[in-house]
């Protein structure tokens, strides 16, 4: 769908600012495809683009009071989108870095313990096996098969938010399990293998 003409667009933006949901739907239909292309160009990820279009339009709705003053809606929308995408990407990098640091920490235990990587991984696998079935599936699909939230949600017939929540809970449970069982594991290892 083509973008509304400038005089029609100004009227549309005014109606959206007043809370007109039909006008908002028209605005969405006029711009969602171009926004998806723009997000794809920014990130080279179709999944990222698809997952974030709705979030960005939610931001547009939240900021609708500003719309009557917007002279060039597409420019404004793409600026909001770029800022949103950068924030999401920063968060993803931060979460991934934290995950890698945690995994590294679990694999680089005290040198006194002299556990092999295999022993450390065995403890982590044991922690994963203790998870409830759905959390375990989500964790494995995310961390081992490297599927995106939306792909996991589709495969398991869950919402993207549920997948995200399960992954956070699973990671926390694994961390807690490892931290709780690590002293015992080191004790048993040192007692029976030295």
PDB file of C-alpha atoms in Angstrom:
ATOM      1  CA  UNK A   1       0.000   0.000   0.000  1.00  0.00           C
ATOM      2  CA  UNK A   2       1.304   3.442  -0.888  1.00  0.00           C
ATOM      3  CA  UNK A   3       1.789   6.112   1.733  1.00  0.00           C
ATOM      4  CA  UNK A   4      -1.081   8.563   2.096  1.00  0.00           C
ATOM      5  CA  UNK A   5      -0.707  11.892   0.276  1.00  0.00           C
ATOM      6  CA  UNK A   6       0.664  14.642   2.507  1.00  0.00           C
ATOM      7  CA  UNK A   7      -2.689  16.376   3.103  1.00  0.00           C
ATOM      8  CA  UNK A   8      -4.393  13.043   3.784  1.00  0.00           C
ATOM      9  CA  UNK A   9      -1.473  11.959   5.961  1.00  0.00           C
ATOM     10  CA  UNK A  10      -1.731  15.094   8.130  1.00  0.00           C
ATOM     11  CA  UNK A  11      -5.424  14.325   8.656  1.00  0.00           C
ATOM     12  CA  UNK A  12      -4.608  10.688   9.383  1.00  0.00           C
ATOM     13  CA  UNK A  13      -1.949  11.644  11.934  1.00  0.00           C
ATOM     14  CA  UNK A  14      -4.388  14.049  13.612  1.00  0.00           C
ATOM     15  CA  UNK A  15      -7.009  11.289  13.852  1.00  0.00           C
ATOM     16  CA  UNK A  16      -4.436   8.875  15.296  1.00  0.00           C
ATOM     17  CA  UNK A  17      -3.404  11.532  17.832  1.00  0.00           C
ATOM     18  CA  UNK A  18      -7.066  11.723  18.894  1.00  0.00           C
ATOM     19  CA  UNK A  19      -7.097   7.959  19.497  1.00  0.00           C
ATOM     20  CA  UNK A  20      -8.815   6.821  16.294  1.00  0.00           C
ATOM     21  CA  UNK A  21      -7.879   3.138  16.013  1.00  0.00           C
ATOM     22  CA  UNK A  22      -9.107   2.831  12.413  1.00  0.00           C
ATOM     23  CA  UNK A  23      -6.806   5.671  11.434  1.00  0.00           C
ATOM     24  CA  UNK A  24      -3.970   3.940  13.280  1.00  0.00           C
ATOM     25  CA  UNK A  25      -4.700   0.705  11.374  1.00  0.00           C
ATOM     26  CA  UNK A  26      -4.585   2.671   8.110  1.00  0.00           C
ATOM     27  CA  UNK A  27      -1.256   4.194   9.137  1.00  0.00           C
ATOM     28  CA  UNK A  28       0.085   0.750  10.014  1.00  0.00           C
ATOM     29  CA  UNK A  29      -1.003  -0.693   6.659  1.00  0.00           C
ATOM     30  CA  UNK A  30       0.510   2.260   4.820  1.00  0.00           C
ATOM     31  CA  UNK A  31       3.948   1.910   6.418  1.00  0.00           C
ATOM     32  CA  UNK A  32       4.527  -1.547   7.893  1.00  0.00           C
ATOM     33  CA  UNK A  33       6.013  -3.043   4.716  1.00  0.00           C
ATOM     34  CA  UNK A  34       8.497  -0.203   4.187  1.00  0.00           C
ATOM     35  CA  UNK A  35       9.367  -0.285   7.876  1.00  0.00           C
ATOM     36  CA  UNK A  36      10.122  -4.008   7.602  1.00  0.00           C
ATOM     37  CA  UNK A  37      12.441  -3.352   4.654  1.00  0.00           C
ATOM     38  CA  UNK A  38      14.150  -0.543   6.571  1.00  0.00           C
ATOM     39  CA  UNK A  39      14.678  -2.724   9.654  1.00  0.00           C
ATOM     40  CA  UNK A  40      16.019  -5.525   7.482  1.00  0.00           C
ATOM     41  CA  UNK A  41      18.489  -3.112   5.873  1.00  0.00           C
ATOM     42  CA  UNK A  42      19.621  -1.980   9.334  1.00  0.00           C
ATOM     43  CA  UNK A  43      20.061  -5.444  10.810  1.00  0.00           C
ATOM     44  CA  UNK A  44      20.252  -7.937   7.909  1.00  0.00           C
ATOM     45  CA  UNK A  45      17.784 -10.034   9.897  1.00  0.00           C
ATOM     46  CA  UNK A  46      14.327 -10.786   8.600  1.00  0.00           C
ATOM     47  CA  UNK A  47      13.388 -12.288  11.966  1.00  0.00           C
ATOM     48  CA  UNK A  48      14.467  -9.134  13.787  1.00  0.00           C
ATOM     49  CA  UNK A  49      12.477  -6.972  11.374  1.00  0.00           C
ATOM     50  CA  UNK A  50       9.340  -9.102  11.742  1.00  0.00           C
ATOM     51  CA  UNK A  51       9.608  -9.256  15.535  1.00  0.00           C
ATOM     52  CA  UNK A  52      10.065  -5.519  15.995  1.00  0.00           C
ATOM     53  CA  UNK A  53       7.546  -3.921  13.614  1.00  0.00           C
ATOM     54  CA  UNK A  54       4.727  -4.401  16.095  1.00  0.00           C
ATOM     55  CA  UNK A  55       6.841  -3.048  18.982  1.00  0.00           C
ATOM     56  CA  UNK A  56       7.659   0.067  16.975  1.00  0.00           C
ATOM     57  CA  UNK A  57       4.034   0.703  16.082  1.00  0.00           C
ATOM     58  CA  UNK A  58       3.191   0.324  19.767  1.00  0.00           C
ATOM     59  CA  UNK A  59       5.690   3.142  20.379  1.00  0.00           C
ATOM     60  CA  UNK A  60       3.967   5.198  17.675  1.00  0.00           C
ATOM     61  CA  UNK A  61       0.654   4.681  19.462  1.00  0.00           C
ATOM     62  CA  UNK A  62       2.219   5.643  22.799  1.00  0.00           C
ATOM     63  CA  UNK A  63       3.666   8.818  21.231  1.00  0.00           C
ATOM     64  CA  UNK A  64       0.538   9.634  19.209  1.00  0.00           C
ATOM     65  CA  UNK A  65       0.130  13.025  20.915  1.00  0.00           C
ATOM     66  CA  UNK A  66       3.277  14.161  19.032  1.00  0.00           C
ATOM     67  CA  UNK A  67       1.942  13.184  15.614  1.00  0.00           C
ATOM     68  CA  UNK A  68       0.134  16.426  14.659  1.00  0.00           C
ATOM     69  CA  UNK A  69       3.493  18.276  14.812  1.00  0.00           C
ATOM     70  CA  UNK A  70       5.295  15.702  12.621  1.00  0.00           C
ATOM     71  CA  UNK A  71       6.108  17.214   9.220  1.00  0.00           C
ATOM     72  CA  UNK A  72       7.522  14.069   7.616  1.00  0.00           C
ATOM     73  CA  UNK A  73       5.996  10.950   9.163  1.00  0.00           C
ATOM     74  CA  UNK A  74       8.201   8.458   7.330  1.00  0.00           C
ATOM     75  CA  UNK A  75      11.370  10.229   8.503  1.00  0.00           C
ATOM     76  CA  UNK A  76       9.974  10.416  12.058  1.00  0.00           C
ATOM     77  CA  UNK A  77       8.952   6.734  11.967  1.00  0.00           C
ATOM     78  CA  UNK A  78      12.342   5.609  10.688  1.00  0.00           C
ATOM     79  CA  UNK A  79      14.122   7.665  13.368  1.00  0.00           C
ATOM     80  CA  UNK A  80      11.972   6.054  16.086  1.00  0.00           C
ATOM     81  CA  UNK A  81      12.645   2.659  14.463  1.00  0.00           C
ATOM     82  CA  UNK A  82      16.407   3.176  14.282  1.00  0.00           C
ATOM     83  CA  UNK A  83      16.549   4.166  17.959  1.00  0.00           C
ATOM     84  CA  UNK A  84      14.375   1.187  18.920  1.00  0.00           C
ATOM     85  CA  UNK A  85      16.498  -1.222  16.852  1.00  0.00           C
ATOM     86  CA  UNK A  86      19.730   0.069  18.383  1.00  0.00           C
ATOM     87  CA  UNK A  87      18.315  -0.316  21.895  1.00  0.00           C
ATOM     88  CA  UNK A  88      17.151  -3.870  21.181  1.00  0.00           C
ATOM     89  CA  UNK A  89      20.478  -4.815  19.587  1.00  0.00           C
ATOM     90  CA  UNK A  90      22.414  -3.380  22.541  1.00  0.00           C
ATOM     91  CA  UNK A  91      20.232  -5.385  24.899  1.00  0.00           C
ATOM     92  CA  UNK A  92      20.761  -8.559  22.845  1.00  0.00           C
ATOM     93  CA  UNK A  93      24.534  -8.046  22.859  1.00  0.00           C
ATOM     94  CA  UNK A  94      24.509  -7.376  26.613  1.00  0.00           C
ATOM     95  CA  UNK A  95      22.418 -10.525  27.287  1.00  0.00           C
ATOM     96  CA  UNK A  96      24.622 -12.644  25.018  1.00  0.00           C
ATOM     97  CA  UNK A  97      27.773 -11.282  26.674  1.00  0.00           C
ATOM     98  CA  UNK A  98      26.344 -12.065  30.112  1.00  0.00           C
ATOM     99  CA  UNK A  99      25.448 -15.576  28.952  1.00  0.00           C
ATOM    100  CA  UNK A 100      28.926 -16.182  27.515  1.00  0.00           C
ATOM    101  CA  UNK A 101      30.565 -14.797  30.665  1.00  0.00           C
ATOM    102  CA  UNK A 102      28.385 -17.040  32.811  1.00  0.00           C
ATOM    103  CA  UNK A 103      29.204 -20.096  30.697  1.00  0.00           C
ATOM    104  CA  UNK A 104      32.893 -19.191  30.778  1.00  0.00           C
ATOM    105  CA  UNK A 105      32.724 -18.750  34.544  1.00  0.00           C
ATOM    106  CA  UNK A 106      31.099 -22.161  34.904  1.00  0.00           C
ATOM    107  CA  UNK A 107      33.758 -23.757  32.725  1.00  0.00           C
ATOM    108  CA  UNK A 108      36.653 -21.906  34.365  1.00  0.00           C
ATOM    109  CA  UNK A 109      36.125 -22.939  37.933  1.00  0.00           C
ATOM    110  CA  UNK A 110      38.722 -22.718  40.643  1.00  0.00           C
ATOM    111  CA  UNK A 111      42.043 -24.090  39.430  1.00  0.00           C
ATOM    112  CA  UNK A 112      42.197 -26.101  42.667  1.00  0.00           C
ATOM    113  CA  UNK A 113      39.241 -28.143  41.545  1.00  0.00           C
ATOM    114  CA  UNK A 114      41.063 -29.269  38.400  1.00  0.00           C
ATOM    115  CA  UNK A 115      37.819 -30.337  36.792  1.00  0.00           C
ATOM    116  CA  UNK A 116      37.891 -31.194  33.143  1.00  0.00           C
ATOM    117  CA  UNK A 117      35.694 -29.352  30.703  1.00  0.00           C
ATOM    118  CA  UNK A 118      33.738 -32.579  30.342  1.00  0.00           C
ATOM    119  CA  UNK A 119      33.083 -32.666  34.109  1.00  0.00           C
ATOM    120  CA  UNK A 120      31.923 -29.068  34.091  1.00  0.00           C
ATOM    121  CA  UNK A 121      29.660 -29.652  31.123  1.00  0.00           C
ATOM    122  CA  UNK A 122      28.263 -32.734  32.825  1.00  0.00           C
ATOM    123  CA  UNK A 123      27.211 -30.577  35.768  1.00  0.00           C
ATOM    124  CA  UNK A 124      25.543 -28.067  33.432  1.00  0.00           C
ATOM    125  CA  UNK A 125      23.783 -30.882  31.529  1.00  0.00           C
ATOM    126  CA  UNK A 126      22.558 -32.291  34.841  1.00  0.00           C
ATOM    127  CA  UNK A 127      21.167 -28.845  35.685  1.00  0.00           C
ATOM    128  CA  UNK A 128      19.400 -28.704  32.313  1.00  0.00           C
ATOM    129  CA  UNK A 129      17.912 -32.163  32.878  1.00  0.00           C
ATOM    130  CA  UNK A 130      16.311 -30.873  36.121  1.00  0.00           C
ATOM    131  CA  UNK A 131      14.300 -28.219  34.270  1.00  0.00           C
ATOM    132  CA  UNK A 132      10.553 -28.622  33.673  1.00  0.00           C
ATOM    133  CA  UNK A 133       9.940 -30.105  30.199  1.00  0.00           C
ATOM    134  CA  UNK A 134       8.798 -26.918  28.446  1.00  0.00           C
ATOM    135  CA  UNK A 135      11.640 -24.805  29.883  1.00  0.00           C
ATOM    136  CA  UNK A 136      14.120 -27.512  28.897  1.00  0.00           C
ATOM    137  CA  UNK A 137      12.821 -27.527  25.304  1.00  0.00           C
ATOM    138  CA  UNK A 138      13.012 -23.730  25.078  1.00  0.00           C
ATOM    139  CA  UNK A 139      16.545 -23.671  26.541  1.00  0.00           C
ATOM    140  CA  UNK A 140      17.829 -26.382  24.197  1.00  0.00           C
ATOM    141  CA  UNK A 141      16.245 -24.809  21.119  1.00  0.00           C
ATOM    142  CA  UNK A 142      17.712 -21.419  22.030  1.00  0.00           C
ATOM    143  CA  UNK A 143      21.172 -22.267  23.329  1.00  0.00           C
ATOM    144  CA  UNK A 144      22.043 -25.407  21.399  1.00  0.00           C
ATOM    145  CA  UNK A 145      20.064 -25.094  18.179  1.00  0.00           C
ATOM    146  CA  UNK A 146      20.402 -21.268  18.158  1.00  0.00           C
ATOM    147  CA  UNK A 147      16.767 -20.654  17.193  1.00  0.00           C
ATOM    148  CA  UNK A 148      15.310 -17.153  17.615  1.00  0.00           C
ATOM    149  CA  UNK A 149      12.439 -16.476  20.034  1.00  0.00           C
ATOM    150  CA  UNK A 150       9.913 -16.314  17.202  1.00  0.00           C
ATOM    151  CA  UNK A 151      11.121 -19.626  15.735  1.00  0.00           C
ATOM    152  CA  UNK A 152      10.889 -21.359  19.111  1.00  0.00           C
ATOM    153  CA  UNK A 153       7.452 -19.835  19.704  1.00  0.00           C
ATOM    154  CA  UNK A 154       6.239 -21.171  16.371  1.00  0.00           C
ATOM    155  CA  UNK A 155       7.726 -24.639  16.922  1.00  0.00           C
ATOM    156  CA  UNK A 156       6.317 -25.006  20.452  1.00  0.00           C
ATOM    157  CA  UNK A 157       3.083 -23.100  19.818  1.00  0.00           C
ATOM    158  CA  UNK A 158       3.898 -20.467  22.458  1.00  0.00           C
ATOM    159  CA  UNK A 159       3.964 -16.690  22.440  1.00  0.00           C
ATOM    160  CA  UNK A 160       7.298 -14.937  21.941  1.00  0.00           C
ATOM    161  CA  UNK A 161       7.016 -13.444  25.449  1.00  0.00           C
ATOM    162  CA  UNK A 162       6.421 -16.889  26.981  1.00  0.00           C
ATOM    163  CA  UNK A 163       9.534 -18.201  25.227  1.00  0.00           C
ATOM    164  CA  UNK A 164      11.550 -15.251  26.521  1.00  0.00           C
ATOM    165  CA  UNK A 165      10.217 -15.782  30.053  1.00  0.00           C
ATOM    166  CA  UNK A 166      10.912 -19.549  29.993  1.00  0.00           C
ATOM    167  CA  UNK A 167      14.467 -18.904  28.799  1.00  0.00           C
ATOM    168  CA  UNK A 168      15.129 -16.407  31.595  1.00  0.00           C
ATOM    169  CA  UNK A 169      13.707 -18.754  34.233  1.00  0.00           C
ATOM    170  CA  UNK A 170      15.638 -21.733  32.823  1.00  0.00           C
ATOM    171  CA  UNK A 171      18.925 -19.807  32.795  1.00  0.00           C
ATOM    172  CA  UNK A 172      18.369 -18.676  36.371  1.00  0.00           C
ATOM    173  CA  UNK A 173      17.501 -22.234  37.470  1.00  0.00           C
ATOM    174  CA  UNK A 174      20.606 -23.659  35.796  1.00  0.00           C
ATOM    175  CA  UNK A 175      22.814 -21.030  37.401  1.00  0.00           C
ATOM    176  CA  UNK A 176      21.287 -21.743  40.818  1.00  0.00           C
ATOM    177  CA  UNK A 177      21.645 -25.511  40.366  1.00  0.00           C
ATOM    178  CA  UNK A 178      25.296 -25.257  39.335  1.00  0.00           C
ATOM    179  CA  UNK A 179      26.141 -22.853  42.157  1.00  0.00           C
ATOM    180  CA  UNK A 180      24.384 -25.093  44.689  1.00  0.00           C
ATOM    181  CA  UNK A 181      25.881 -28.364  43.469  1.00  0.00           C
ATOM    182  CA  UNK A 182      29.336 -27.160  42.528  1.00  0.00           C
ATOM    183  CA  UNK A 183      30.869 -27.416  46.039  1.00  0.00           C
ATOM    184  CA  UNK A 184      29.535 -30.969  46.408  1.00  0.00           C
ATOM    185  CA  UNK A 185      30.715 -31.859  42.910  1.00  0.00           C
ATOM    186  CA  UNK A 186      34.220 -30.550  43.652  1.00  0.00           C
ATOM    187  CA  UNK A 187      34.260 -32.352  47.006  1.00  0.00           C
ATOM    188  CA  UNK A 188      33.215 -35.683  45.459  1.00  0.00           C
ATOM    189  CA  UNK A 189      35.616 -35.223  42.576  1.00  0.00           C
ATOM    190  CA  UNK A 190      38.576 -34.501  44.845  1.00  0.00           C
ATOM    191  CA  UNK A 191      37.663 -37.251  47.312  1.00  0.00           C
ATOM    192  CA  UNK A 192      37.180 -40.036  44.796  1.00  0.00           C
ATOM    193  CA  UNK A 193      39.731 -39.137  42.160  1.00  0.00           C
ATOM    194  CA  UNK A 194      42.710 -38.087  44.319  1.00  0.00           C
TER     195      UNK A 194
END
